Amino acid sequence: MYDDVCPSGPALLFVKTNQRGEEGRRFYACSACRDRKDCHFFQWEDEKVSEASLAAREEYNRNHQPSFTHRQNVERCKDFVLLPLSKRRFCQECQQLLLPAEWEKHSAHQFLRDISTAQLKSPSQLLYPLENKKTNAQYLFADRSCQFLLDLITDLGFRRVLSVGTPRLHEMIQSKASQEEDFRVRSLLLDIDFRYSQFYTEDEFCHYNMFNHYFFGGEAARETCRKFLYQDNGERVIMVTDPPFGGLVEALASSFKKLMAMWKETEKGEMPMFWIFPYFFESRILEFFPSFSMMDYQVDYDNHALYKHGKTGRRQSPVRIFTNLTPSMIVLPVEEGYRFCAVCQRYVSSGNQHCEICNSCTSKDGRRWKHCVLCKKCVKPSWFHCNNCNCCALQNHTCDKTDAGCFVCGKAGHKRSTCPGLSHTRRACQ
């Protein structure tokens, strides 16, 4: 039994470092919530916790457990489906399917009536998206991106998808599998959002925290995942993950490697994977997965004001697909302007022009980048070389600020809140 546990599971060990790289005192904090307002768990590494504090912590954790277990939710859903349409209600405040005996208890709440079977098969459209960017932000794939991912997965010959934090992709796979007899792809959803347990059985959904590799359902849920990965001797399975963009890359990478290790017991090599994340985290992802490449495909979302397809310039979605598959295998839609670069042996966006000097298609954000001879690399089109700073930057930048750089890593071009190296400052040491 862990002592350092909060409602999100075992805490992670962090350490703060100053600009000189000197480490401070180490402490445990919630693995999923970086804001103390969302989870107040905090404990110094060398702190001796009293029995009274441990008892209070256990009671707090018990009080923050879901009202029903996964198995109870499955049984409730079976009862719900048997109800006539006029008696099918969904409480919007509690985000819960309601049985007739519970109506009075929720009478003061807003609720939806006449919940159809089609709605039950599309829970991501029935549930309110969670919106904490640093914990469990649910930016749900737009149909365009979801359909592209599924088509790509099937074209590559995969038959099982471990959907880690990708409820809409899981939903699309489940829907097609129930409607088309010859559709052979299956999915297992691992997600921290327990609300999905109302709609999926224990073989279709596992309550899972991707920041600390914690299965809330214990060994039974872990075994469900293991069996899913072991089917067909571990062949033709791919992991697709879409973590919250404010999450610590180091903690995520640690969990993904553990999921890969579960699969590796049956297979050699590295488990095929699509990690969907903003392009400015490329260096951090490659630090933990050197075999990965970033694809130019722009992933867009239904419920994000900025991450939309079809926008131009800096308004384009910054979200990309990182994968350990051979880049030439990832065929991007030509009708959207993507084309194949014979030199780079991969598909690139229309604005990503091949640089003869760098010998690479260098653009990261969809715009055409330009080569700086002094920097010996391609830079964004809005950047110009500054002799004072001895690097390229925005034309109206202040050299003093550029010298100071980011508060976390000291580099120019971004603020502390979006620093790719932020997890160095609060290093996750499981």
PDB file of C-alpha atoms in Angstrom, residues 35-164:
ATOM      1  CA  ASP A  35      -2.063  23.062 -10.044  1.00  0.00           C
ATOM      2  CA  ARG A  36      -2.449  22.700  -6.270  1.00  0.00           C
ATOM      3  CA  LYS A  37      -5.990  24.059  -6.596  1.00  0.00           C
ATOM      4  CA  ASP A  38      -7.002  20.867  -8.421  1.00  0.00           C
ATOM      5  CA  CYS A  39      -5.246  18.482  -6.028  1.00  0.00           C
ATOM      6  CA  HIS A  40      -3.725  19.735  -2.795  1.00  0.00           C
ATOM      7  CA  PHE A  41      -1.579  16.636  -2.195  1.00  0.00           C
ATOM      8  CA  PHE A  42       1.948  17.660  -1.170  1.00  0.00           C
ATOM      9  CA  GLN A  43       4.561  15.830   0.847  1.00  0.00           C
ATOM     10  CA  TRP A  44       8.286  16.406   1.278  1.00  0.00           C
ATOM     11  CA  GLU A  45      10.345  13.340   0.391  1.00  0.00           C
ATOM     12  CA  ASP A  46      11.903  13.128   3.849  1.00  0.00           C
ATOM     13  CA  GLU A  47       8.730  14.084   5.704  1.00  0.00           C
ATOM     14  CA  LYS A  48       7.452  11.752   8.415  1.00  0.00           C
ATOM     15  CA  VAL A  49       3.679  11.681   8.050  1.00  0.00           C
ATOM     16  CA  SER A  50       1.703  11.128  11.234  1.00  0.00           C
ATOM     17  CA  GLU A  51      -0.878   8.374  11.597  1.00  0.00           C
ATOM     18  CA  ALA A  52      -3.605  11.006  11.931  1.00  0.00           C
ATOM     19  CA  SER A  53      -2.551  12.651   8.643  1.00  0.00           C
ATOM     20  CA  LEU A  54      -2.466   9.290   6.865  1.00  0.00           C
ATOM     21  CA  ALA A  55      -5.943   8.454   8.144  1.00  0.00           C
ATOM     22  CA  ALA A  56      -7.244  11.854   7.004  1.00  0.00           C
ATOM     23  CA  ARG A  57      -5.642  11.329   3.605  1.00  0.00           C
ATOM     24  CA  GLU A  58      -7.253   7.895   3.227  1.00  0.00           C
ATOM     25  CA  GLU A  59     -10.649   9.312   4.145  1.00  0.00           C
ATOM     26  CA  TYR A  60     -10.196  12.165   1.635  1.00  0.00           C
ATOM     27  CA  ASN A  61      -9.313   9.663  -1.096  1.00  0.00           C
ATOM     28  CA  ARG A  62     -12.340   7.507  -0.250  1.00  0.00           C
ATOM     29  CA  ASN A  63     -14.639  10.535  -0.433  1.00  0.00           C
ATOM     30  CA  HIS A  64     -13.301  11.380  -3.889  1.00  0.00           C
ATOM     31  CA  GLN A  65     -14.027   7.986  -5.410  1.00  0.00           C
ATOM     32  CA  PRO A  66     -16.771   7.584  -8.053  1.00  0.00           C
ATOM     33  CA  SER A  67     -20.306   6.872  -6.837  1.00  0.00           C
ATOM     34  CA  PHE A  68     -20.418   3.529  -8.674  1.00  0.00           C
ATOM     35  CA  THR A  69     -17.820   0.941  -9.613  1.00  0.00           C
ATOM     36  CA  HIS A  70     -17.156   0.092 -13.245  1.00  0.00           C
ATOM     37  CA  ARG A  71     -19.074  -3.156 -12.904  1.00  0.00           C
ATOM     38  CA  GLN A  72     -22.042  -1.368 -11.350  1.00  0.00           C
ATOM     39  CA  ASN A  73     -22.022   1.155 -14.196  1.00  0.00           C
ATOM     40  CA  VAL A  74     -22.073  -1.680 -16.746  1.00  0.00           C
ATOM     41  CA  GLU A  75     -25.122  -3.202 -15.044  1.00  0.00           C
ATOM     42  CA  ARG A  76     -26.796   0.210 -14.841  1.00  0.00           C
ATOM     43  CA  CYS A  77     -26.252   0.714 -18.567  1.00  0.00           C
ATOM     44  CA  LYS A  78     -27.880  -2.660 -19.301  1.00  0.00           C
ATOM     45  CA  ASP A  79     -30.928  -1.574 -17.283  1.00  0.00           C
ATOM     46  CA  PHE A  80     -30.911   1.826 -18.990  1.00  0.00           C
ATOM     47  CA  VAL A  81     -30.975   0.295 -22.488  1.00  0.00           C
ATOM     48  CA  LEU A  82     -34.062  -1.750 -21.572  1.00  0.00           C
ATOM     49  CA  LEU A  83     -36.026   1.415 -20.704  1.00  0.00           C
ATOM     50  CA  PRO A  84     -38.417   2.911 -23.268  1.00  0.00           C
ATOM     51  CA  LEU A  85     -37.022   6.013 -24.957  1.00  0.00           C
ATOM     52  CA  SER A  86     -39.285   8.329 -22.975  1.00  0.00           C
ATOM     53  CA  LYS A  87     -37.698   7.144 -19.707  1.00  0.00           C
ATOM     54  CA  ARG A  88     -34.066   7.498 -20.729  1.00  0.00           C
ATOM     55  CA  ARG A  89     -32.595  10.557 -19.028  1.00  0.00           C
ATOM     56  CA  PHE A  90     -29.059  11.897 -18.608  1.00  0.00           C
ATOM     57  CA  CYS A  91     -28.164  14.330 -15.822  1.00  0.00           C
ATOM     58  CA  GLN A  92     -25.964  17.062 -17.261  1.00  0.00           C
ATOM     59  CA  GLU A  93     -24.821  18.314 -13.860  1.00  0.00           C
ATOM     60  CA  CYS A  94     -23.766  14.896 -12.559  1.00  0.00           C
ATOM     61  CA  GLN A  95     -22.836  13.597 -16.025  1.00  0.00           C
ATOM     62  CA  GLN A  96     -24.694  10.402 -15.232  1.00  0.00           C
ATOM     63  CA  LEU A  97     -27.234   8.100 -16.864  1.00  0.00           C
ATOM     64  CA  LEU A  98     -30.359   8.149 -14.685  1.00  0.00           C
ATOM     65  CA  LEU A  99     -32.648   5.272 -13.844  1.00  0.00           C
ATOM     66  CA  PRO A 100     -36.302   6.196 -13.035  1.00  0.00           C
ATOM     67  CA  ALA A 101     -35.802   5.653  -9.297  1.00  0.00           C
ATOM     68  CA  GLU A 102     -33.128   8.411  -9.325  1.00  0.00           C
ATOM     69  CA  TRP A 103     -35.144  11.107 -11.095  1.00  0.00           C
ATOM     70  CA  GLU A 104     -36.406  12.776  -7.918  1.00  0.00           C
ATOM     71  CA  LYS A 105     -32.907  13.062  -6.470  1.00  0.00           C
ATOM     72  CA  HIS A 106     -31.813  14.941  -9.617  1.00  0.00           C
ATOM     73  CA  SER A 107     -35.041  16.913 -10.104  1.00  0.00           C
ATOM     74  CA  ALA A 108     -33.316  20.285  -9.579  1.00  0.00           C
ATOM     75  CA  HIS A 109     -30.641  19.478 -12.184  1.00  0.00           C
ATOM     76  CA  GLN A 110     -30.528  20.055 -15.912  1.00  0.00           C
ATOM     77  CA  PHE A 111     -30.962  16.802 -17.817  1.00  0.00           C
ATOM     78  CA  LEU A 112     -31.398  15.468 -21.338  1.00  0.00           C
ATOM     79  CA  ARG A 113     -34.418  13.337 -22.279  1.00  0.00           C
ATOM     80  CA  ASP A 114     -34.958  10.552 -24.806  1.00  0.00           C
ATOM     81  CA  ILE A 115     -31.356   9.335 -24.950  1.00  0.00           C
ATOM     82  CA  SER A 116     -31.097   7.224 -28.096  1.00  0.00           C
ATOM     83  CA  THR A 117     -28.964   4.141 -28.700  1.00  0.00           C
ATOM     84  CA  ALA A 118     -26.907   6.221 -31.146  1.00  0.00           C
ATOM     85  CA  GLN A 119     -26.122   8.710 -28.348  1.00  0.00           C
ATOM     86  CA  LEU A 120     -25.053   5.885 -26.043  1.00  0.00           C
ATOM     87  CA  LYS A 121     -22.609   4.779 -28.745  1.00  0.00           C
ATOM     88  CA  SER A 122     -21.202   8.316 -28.989  1.00  0.00           C
ATOM     89  CA  PRO A 123     -20.497   9.219 -25.338  1.00  0.00           C
ATOM     90  CA  SER A 124     -17.869  11.823 -26.245  1.00  0.00           C
ATOM     91  CA  GLN A 125     -20.684  13.906 -27.742  1.00  0.00           C
ATOM     92  CA  LEU A 126     -22.976  13.327 -24.768  1.00  0.00           C
ATOM     93  CA  LEU A 127     -20.452  14.132 -22.018  1.00  0.00           C
ATOM     94  CA  TYR A 128     -19.129  17.618 -21.326  1.00  0.00           C
ATOM     95  CA  PRO A 129     -15.401  17.732 -22.246  1.00  0.00           C
ATOM     96  CA  LEU A 130     -13.088  18.154 -19.267  1.00  0.00           C
ATOM     97  CA  GLU A 131     -11.176  21.393 -19.727  1.00  0.00           C
ATOM     98  CA  ASN A 132      -8.234  21.524 -17.326  1.00  0.00           C
ATOM     99  CA  LYS A 133      -5.333  21.982 -19.775  1.00  0.00           C
ATOM    100  CA  LYS A 134      -2.738  20.658 -17.333  1.00  0.00           C
ATOM    101  CA  THR A 135      -4.591  17.571 -16.131  1.00  0.00           C
ATOM    102  CA  ASN A 136      -7.289  16.005 -18.225  1.00  0.00           C
ATOM    103  CA  ALA A 137      -8.095  18.484 -20.994  1.00  0.00           C
ATOM    104  CA  GLN A 138     -10.297  16.744 -23.536  1.00  0.00           C
ATOM    105  CA  TYR A 139      -9.745  18.283 -26.927  1.00  0.00           C
ATOM    106  CA  LEU A 140     -11.683  15.810 -29.012  1.00  0.00           C
ATOM    107  CA  PHE A 141     -10.554  14.891 -32.525  1.00  0.00           C
ATOM    108  CA  ALA A 142     -12.576  16.476 -35.313  1.00  0.00           C
ATOM    109  CA  ASP A 143     -14.167  13.901 -37.625  1.00  0.00           C
ATOM    110  CA  ARG A 144     -11.587  14.740 -40.318  1.00  0.00           C
ATOM    111  CA  SER A 145      -8.608  13.830 -38.124  1.00  0.00           C
ATOM    112  CA  CYS A 146     -10.334  10.873 -36.483  1.00  0.00           C
ATOM    113  CA  GLN A 147     -11.282   9.360 -39.830  1.00  0.00           C
ATOM    114  CA  PHE A 148      -7.774   9.953 -41.186  1.00  0.00           C
ATOM    115  CA  LEU A 149      -6.215   8.156 -38.214  1.00  0.00           C
ATOM    116  CA  LEU A 150      -8.563   5.199 -38.535  1.00  0.00           C
ATOM    117  CA  ASP A 151      -8.021   4.928 -42.300  1.00  0.00           C
ATOM    118  CA  LEU A 152      -4.259   5.106 -41.766  1.00  0.00           C
ATOM    119  CA  ILE A 153      -4.367   2.428 -39.069  1.00  0.00           C
ATOM    120  CA  THR A 154      -6.374   0.029 -41.244  1.00  0.00           C
ATOM    121  CA  ASP A 155      -4.275   0.741 -44.362  1.00  0.00           C
ATOM    122  CA  LEU A 156      -1.132  -0.117 -42.380  1.00  0.00           C
ATOM    123  CA  GLY A 157      -2.663  -3.488 -41.465  1.00  0.00           C
ATOM    124  CA  PHE A 158      -3.216  -2.955 -37.733  1.00  0.00           C
ATOM    125  CA  ARG A 159      -6.118  -4.814 -36.171  1.00  0.00           C
ATOM    126  CA  ARG A 160      -5.980  -3.654 -32.570  1.00  0.00           C
ATOM    127  CA  VAL A 161      -5.629  -0.131 -31.204  1.00  0.00           C
ATOM    128  CA  LEU A 162      -4.595   0.661 -27.647  1.00  0.00           C
ATOM    129  CA  SER A 163      -6.375   4.020 -27.379  1.00  0.00           C
ATOM    130  CA  VAL A 164      -4.646   5.936 -24.578  1.00  0.00           C
TER     131      VAL A 164
END
